[in-house]
Amino acid sequence: PLTGAIQAERDGKLARAEKHILQATAREVLGKSHRIEKCGRWRVPNQDVKLWKDKEHGKAFFSGVRACALPWVCPCCAAKISERRRVELVAAVAAAKAMGWDVKLLTLTVPHGLGDDLDKLTARMLAAWKRLSNGRVAKDLRELLGLKGTVRAFEVTYGANGFHPHFHVLLFLDKPWTNNGVHEAFTYHWQNACRLAGLPIPHEVYGCRVDDGSYAAKYASKWGLESEMTKGHSKKGKQGGMTPFDFLRAIFAGDPKAEKWAALFRVFHDSFKGKRQLYWSNGLRALLGLGKEATEEELAAVQTESAALLATLTADQWRAIVHANAQAHVMDVAEDHPDRLPGLLEYLVTRYLEFRHRRHGAS
């Protein structure tokens, strides 16, 4: 039997391989003109591609490679960005508890159907949230509940009733409230905000759900873990539902409905392009002692400072790795058998040069 540490290491390598496979699938679905085409493949201008190994965690990674920083559609960037957002969420909940605040998890949904236009649905939901979080209603809720701020996550799944976008909101309260009390405070205002935004009126029980601090802490701690079921945009759907990344899994697996999943992935991409996954209310980060929020681009580009350089790759070596889609395999070898790296790189370059020779010879 595998020990826990060995199993976790194997799971991590499988997850990394899957991220690269799904990224390649997303490139095929979105086309060569899309920004994801260059992600993890094109070199940063005037920089060498280097292979490193983190001294603390033993994980290998490349530097000098472009990142698309599109967490909605790129599994590789999603993993890096979401993990760093997760660390901030955990710190926020801990800081709130240290100050004696309560943190609750609010989930907001709307009725939806198979024929709904996702773009209109998400736009109206954001408009409803704006009504709920600005103006007189927001002021009344802040004063009533002692609401110091919110962190809103936007998520979407797909099931028998079509796309299901919904909000998960961390509520930071400096007054003691029961779940039922918070539910009563929000339900009418959420229903009214949806009505004014042109949405169907949410169910008084299911449209607005409130969970206590333990649920909020669990959500914060697992939001950025791609292997967990509670992960937002990339979690695997429950009870027959699918996430956008599940569309990619089905396409790669050769599902007979692959064309349908590809079309739905493009619909999702178009509707969520440019939208923020997490939104912190104004002033909350300062109250919690957190610094300025980093952009997706900044988070995707972060590299650990505690790493050992294993190799500086030549242009042909990097082209050979990309041509073979061998990024994950090279990182596996770098972590487990770094002494075999030279031989692996030589093999990949030989295969790549043979491919070029055949192609040019045929032409």
XYZ file of C-alpha atoms in Angstrom:
363
model
C 0.000 0.000 0.000
C 1.163 3.516 -0.771
C 1.905 5.825 2.115
C -0.020 9.074 2.299
C 2.980 11.117 1.169
C 3.687 8.905 -1.849
C 0.020 8.866 -2.871
C -0.174 12.652 -2.562
C 2.929 12.994 -4.742
C 1.454 10.700 -7.405
C -1.861 12.549 -7.286
C -0.008 15.817 -7.734
C 1.824 14.545 -10.805
C -1.407 13.216 -12.310
C -3.109 16.548 -11.649
C -0.251 18.401 -13.346
C -0.386 16.107 -16.360
C -4.146 16.597 -16.583
C -3.781 20.393 -16.457
C -1.448 20.309 -19.467
C -3.743 17.918 -21.332
C -6.772 20.128 -20.691
C -4.812 23.225 -21.652
C -3.959 21.598 -24.988
C -7.633 20.715 -25.422
C -8.644 24.302 -24.703
C -6.170 25.508 -27.337
C -7.826 23.268 -29.913
C -11.317 24.452 -28.944
C -10.502 28.178 -28.878
C -8.235 28.263 -31.937
C -4.690 29.310 -32.734
C -5.478 33.035 -32.607
C -6.451 32.830 -28.939
C -4.084 33.989 -26.211
C -3.934 30.522 -24.649
C -2.073 29.280 -27.747
C 1.140 30.886 -26.461
C 0.681 29.944 -22.804
C 3.383 27.610 -21.535
C 4.772 27.288 -25.056
C 6.177 30.597 -26.295
C 9.306 32.027 -24.770
C 9.330 35.466 -23.150
C 11.256 37.801 -25.489
C 14.936 38.207 -24.613
C 14.791 35.573 -21.873
C 16.164 32.049 -21.659
C 13.841 29.231 -20.697
C 15.122 27.749 -17.457
C 14.134 24.663 -15.491
C 14.098 25.031 -11.706
C 13.346 22.904 -8.657
C 11.761 24.485 -5.598
C 13.976 23.831 -2.563
C 11.096 23.791 -0.091
C 8.462 21.728 -1.883
C 10.606 19.887 -4.437
C 8.388 20.981 -7.345
C 9.893 21.694 -10.756
C 8.850 24.627 -12.925
C 9.916 26.600 -15.972
C 10.748 30.295 -16.135
C 11.037 32.495 -19.211
C 7.783 31.109 -20.652
C 4.669 33.131 -21.403
C 1.528 32.749 -19.277
C -1.909 33.731 -20.575
C -3.234 34.517 -17.051
C -6.752 33.427 -18.057
C -8.010 31.398 -15.079
C -11.500 30.854 -16.528
C -10.215 28.818 -19.485
C -6.586 27.838 -18.822
C -6.154 25.023 -16.276
C -2.437 25.727 -15.807
C -2.889 29.426 -15.048
C -6.027 28.663 -13.021
C -4.027 26.436 -10.673
C -1.365 29.079 -10.015
C -3.723 32.035 -9.704
C -6.340 30.261 -7.615
C -3.789 28.875 -5.187
C -2.450 32.353 -4.487
C -5.973 33.726 -4.101
C -6.721 30.868 -1.700
C -3.822 31.835 0.550
C -5.266 35.354 0.792
C -8.753 34.049 1.600
C -7.400 31.880 4.412
C -5.451 34.847 5.786
C -8.574 37.034 5.580
C -10.725 34.579 7.544
C -7.998 34.142 10.169
C -7.569 37.906 10.553
C -11.325 38.386 10.917
C -11.573 35.748 13.630
C -8.613 37.291 15.464
C -10.567 40.562 15.627
C -13.643 38.801 16.966
C -15.623 39.004 13.733
C -17.871 36.302 12.383
C -17.554 35.050 8.797
C -20.499 33.456 7.018
C -20.877 31.947 3.569
C -23.746 33.329 1.490
C -24.769 31.485 -1.690
C -27.003 33.298 -4.186
C -28.702 31.624 -7.155
C -31.487 32.382 -9.624
C -33.947 30.133 -11.495
C -32.496 29.072 -14.842
C -33.477 26.948 -17.802
C -31.909 25.040 -20.671
C -32.626 27.756 -23.231
C -31.275 30.680 -21.194
C -28.700 32.955 -22.788
C -25.640 32.689 -20.528
C -24.333 36.121 -21.469
C -27.606 37.834 -20.539
C -28.006 35.706 -17.417
C -24.572 36.582 -16.041
C -24.934 40.273 -16.943
C -28.263 40.460 -15.105
C -26.901 38.582 -12.108
C -24.017 41.049 -11.854
C -26.523 43.903 -12.126
C -28.584 42.351 -9.315
C -25.481 41.997 -7.151
C -24.607 45.635 -7.813
C -28.045 46.673 -6.508
C -27.516 44.494 -3.449
C -24.033 45.795 -2.663
C -24.444 49.517 -3.444
C -26.764 52.316 -2.425
C -29.356 52.414 0.330
C -29.922 48.657 0.501
C -26.229 47.996 1.042
C -26.042 50.725 3.699
C -29.004 49.252 5.573
C -27.487 45.755 5.474
C -24.121 47.029 6.667
C -25.677 48.831 9.621
C -28.090 46.034 10.521
C -25.617 43.140 10.332
C -22.396 44.923 11.179
C -21.221 43.960 7.706
C -17.618 45.112 7.361
C -17.120 43.770 3.844
C -17.518 40.897 1.406
C -15.506 38.673 -0.921
C -17.607 37.487 -3.841
C -16.732 34.467 -6.000
C -18.494 33.933 -9.334
C -18.896 30.288 -10.382
C -20.753 28.347 -13.055
C -21.767 24.736 -13.638
C -23.824 23.044 -16.346
C -26.579 20.466 -15.910
C -29.987 19.313 -17.074
C -31.296 22.890 -16.783
C -28.419 24.444 -18.690
C -25.784 26.796 -17.316
C -26.047 27.578 -13.613
C -24.058 30.694 -12.658
C -24.093 31.515 -8.957
C -22.352 33.606 -6.315
C -20.534 32.463 -3.198
C -19.990 35.415 -0.876
C -17.938 35.547 2.312
C -19.639 37.948 4.731
C -17.429 39.583 7.374
C -19.608 40.607 10.344
C -18.684 42.348 13.584
C -22.074 41.555 15.172
C -23.318 38.113 16.274
C -26.027 36.824 13.951
C -27.614 33.429 13.393
C -27.695 31.906 9.919
C -31.472 32.346 9.841
C -31.160 35.994 10.784
C -28.701 36.709 7.972
C -30.880 34.705 5.573
C -33.930 36.802 6.431
C -31.952 40.013 6.042
C -30.730 39.122 2.538
C -33.575 37.108 0.990
C -36.060 39.898 0.252
C -33.358 42.261 -1.024
C -31.872 39.556 -3.295
C -35.314 38.721 -4.686
C -36.052 42.400 -5.328
C -32.644 43.028 -6.898
C -33.195 40.101 -9.275
C -36.661 41.345 -10.184
C -35.336 44.817 -10.981
C -32.504 43.284 -13.047
C -34.985 41.377 -15.209
C -34.374 37.971 -13.641
C -36.923 35.449 -12.358
C -37.530 35.910 -8.640
C -35.373 33.423 -6.682
C -36.964 30.878 -4.352
C -37.154 32.211 -0.786
C -35.325 29.139 0.546
C -33.057 27.941 -2.268
C -32.241 31.282 -3.875
C -30.394 32.516 -0.812
C -28.488 30.167 1.504
C -26.382 31.039 4.539
C -23.796 28.752 6.162
C -21.882 29.412 9.337
C -18.238 30.180 9.965
C -17.026 26.586 9.682
C -18.430 26.368 6.148
C -16.944 29.753 5.308
C -13.515 28.706 6.567
C -13.722 25.414 4.670
C -14.701 27.207 1.471
C -11.826 29.671 1.831
C -9.281 26.955 2.568
C -10.254 24.789 -0.396
C -11.149 27.351 -3.052
C -7.774 27.122 -4.730
C -7.179 23.377 -4.560
C -7.861 21.905 -7.965
C -8.184 18.392 -6.547
C -11.024 19.406 -4.222
C -14.706 19.239 -5.074
C -15.227 22.731 -3.648
C -12.937 24.405 -6.174
C -14.823 27.084 -8.069
C -14.444 27.163 -11.849
C -12.437 23.951 -12.156
C -14.110 21.662 -9.632
C -15.620 18.508 -11.037
C -19.393 18.805 -11.116
C -21.575 16.937 -8.646
C -24.800 15.007 -9.184
C -24.425 14.845 -12.942
C -23.451 18.482 -13.329
C -20.405 19.614 -15.276
C -17.981 22.486 -14.965
C -16.348 24.179 -17.967
C -13.190 22.160 -17.362
C -15.347 19.028 -17.379
C -16.255 19.974 -20.964
C -12.542 19.747 -21.788
C -12.216 16.421 -19.983
C -15.097 14.993 -22.011
C -13.659 16.300 -25.282
C -10.241 14.788 -24.607
C -11.838 11.481 -23.595
C -13.540 11.239 -27.000
C -17.084 11.706 -25.707
C -19.649 11.310 -28.536
C -20.982 14.757 -27.604
C -17.555 16.369 -27.971
C -18.801 18.960 -30.477
C -21.550 19.998 -28.059
C -19.087 20.370 -25.174
C -16.729 22.395 -27.380
C -19.556 24.737 -28.360
C -20.590 25.149 -24.723
C -16.993 25.841 -23.681
C -16.829 28.625 -26.259
C -20.141 30.040 -24.986
C -18.761 30.004 -21.447
C -15.524 31.639 -22.609
C -17.353 34.451 -24.370
C -19.639 35.139 -21.396
C -16.981 35.090 -18.661
C -14.133 36.717 -20.594
C -12.831 39.654 -18.587
C -14.948 38.935 -15.509
C -13.282 38.686 -12.102
C -13.359 35.398 -10.239
C -13.029 37.056 -6.849
C -14.168 40.538 -5.942
C -13.194 42.191 -2.643
C -15.434 44.998 -1.411
C -13.763 48.372 -1.066
C -11.713 48.801 2.082
C -11.976 45.202 3.333
C -8.394 44.230 2.544
C -7.114 47.244 4.480
C -9.307 46.392 7.496
C -7.887 42.858 7.471
C -4.289 44.014 7.103
C -3.863 42.650 3.583
C -1.849 44.459 0.934
C -2.897 45.588 -2.518
C -4.625 42.907 -4.574
C -2.441 41.462 -7.334
C -3.707 41.092 -10.893
C -4.069 37.729 -12.645
C -1.012 38.572 -14.742
C 1.070 39.294 -11.656
C -0.028 36.104 -9.905
C 0.581 33.942 -12.962
C 4.108 35.340 -13.263
C 5.126 34.815 -9.615
C 8.094 32.501 -9.171
C 9.481 31.174 -5.907
C 12.758 32.715 -4.780
C 13.914 29.481 -3.123
C 14.765 27.323 -6.113
C 17.747 25.558 -7.615
C 18.530 25.951 -11.313
C 18.608 22.573 -13.053
C 19.034 23.612 -16.672
C 19.092 26.548 -19.050
C 17.425 25.225 -22.176
C 18.566 25.881 -25.711
C 16.056 27.012 -28.328
C 15.996 23.520 -29.861
C 15.513 21.865 -26.472
C 12.499 24.037 -25.686
C 11.022 23.576 -29.163
C 11.463 19.818 -28.754
C 9.698 19.822 -25.376
C 6.777 21.861 -26.727
C 6.552 19.780 -29.909
C 6.219 16.605 -27.815
C 3.875 18.268 -25.289
C 6.362 16.959 -22.747
C 6.381 19.843 -20.247
C 4.762 17.790 -17.475
C 6.999 14.769 -18.147
C 10.168 16.867 -18.073
C 9.104 18.354 -14.723
C 8.410 14.853 -13.371
C 11.915 13.702 -14.337
C 13.423 16.891 -12.901
C 11.778 16.182 -9.558
C 12.463 12.452 -9.305
C 15.547 11.735 -11.467
C 17.387 14.974 -12.296
C 20.419 12.931 -13.375
C 18.350 11.649 -16.313
C 17.502 15.116 -17.607
C 20.393 15.389 -20.103
C 19.487 12.069 -21.697
C 15.796 12.959 -21.891
C 16.514 16.320 -23.479
C 18.878 14.732 -26.002
C 16.203 12.173 -26.913
C 13.508 14.847 -27.355
C 15.768 17.006 -29.524
C 16.709 14.021 -31.696
C 13.043 13.162 -32.233
C 12.218 16.805 -32.980
C 15.032 17.197 -35.512
C 13.973 13.945 -37.199
C 10.425 15.299 -37.465
C 11.677 18.539 -39.039
C 13.832 16.603 -41.486
C 10.894 14.414 -42.561
C 8.614 17.399 -42.914
C 11.051 19.431 -44.966
C 12.042 16.379 -46.954
C 8.395 15.708 -47.817
C 7.880 19.304 -48.899
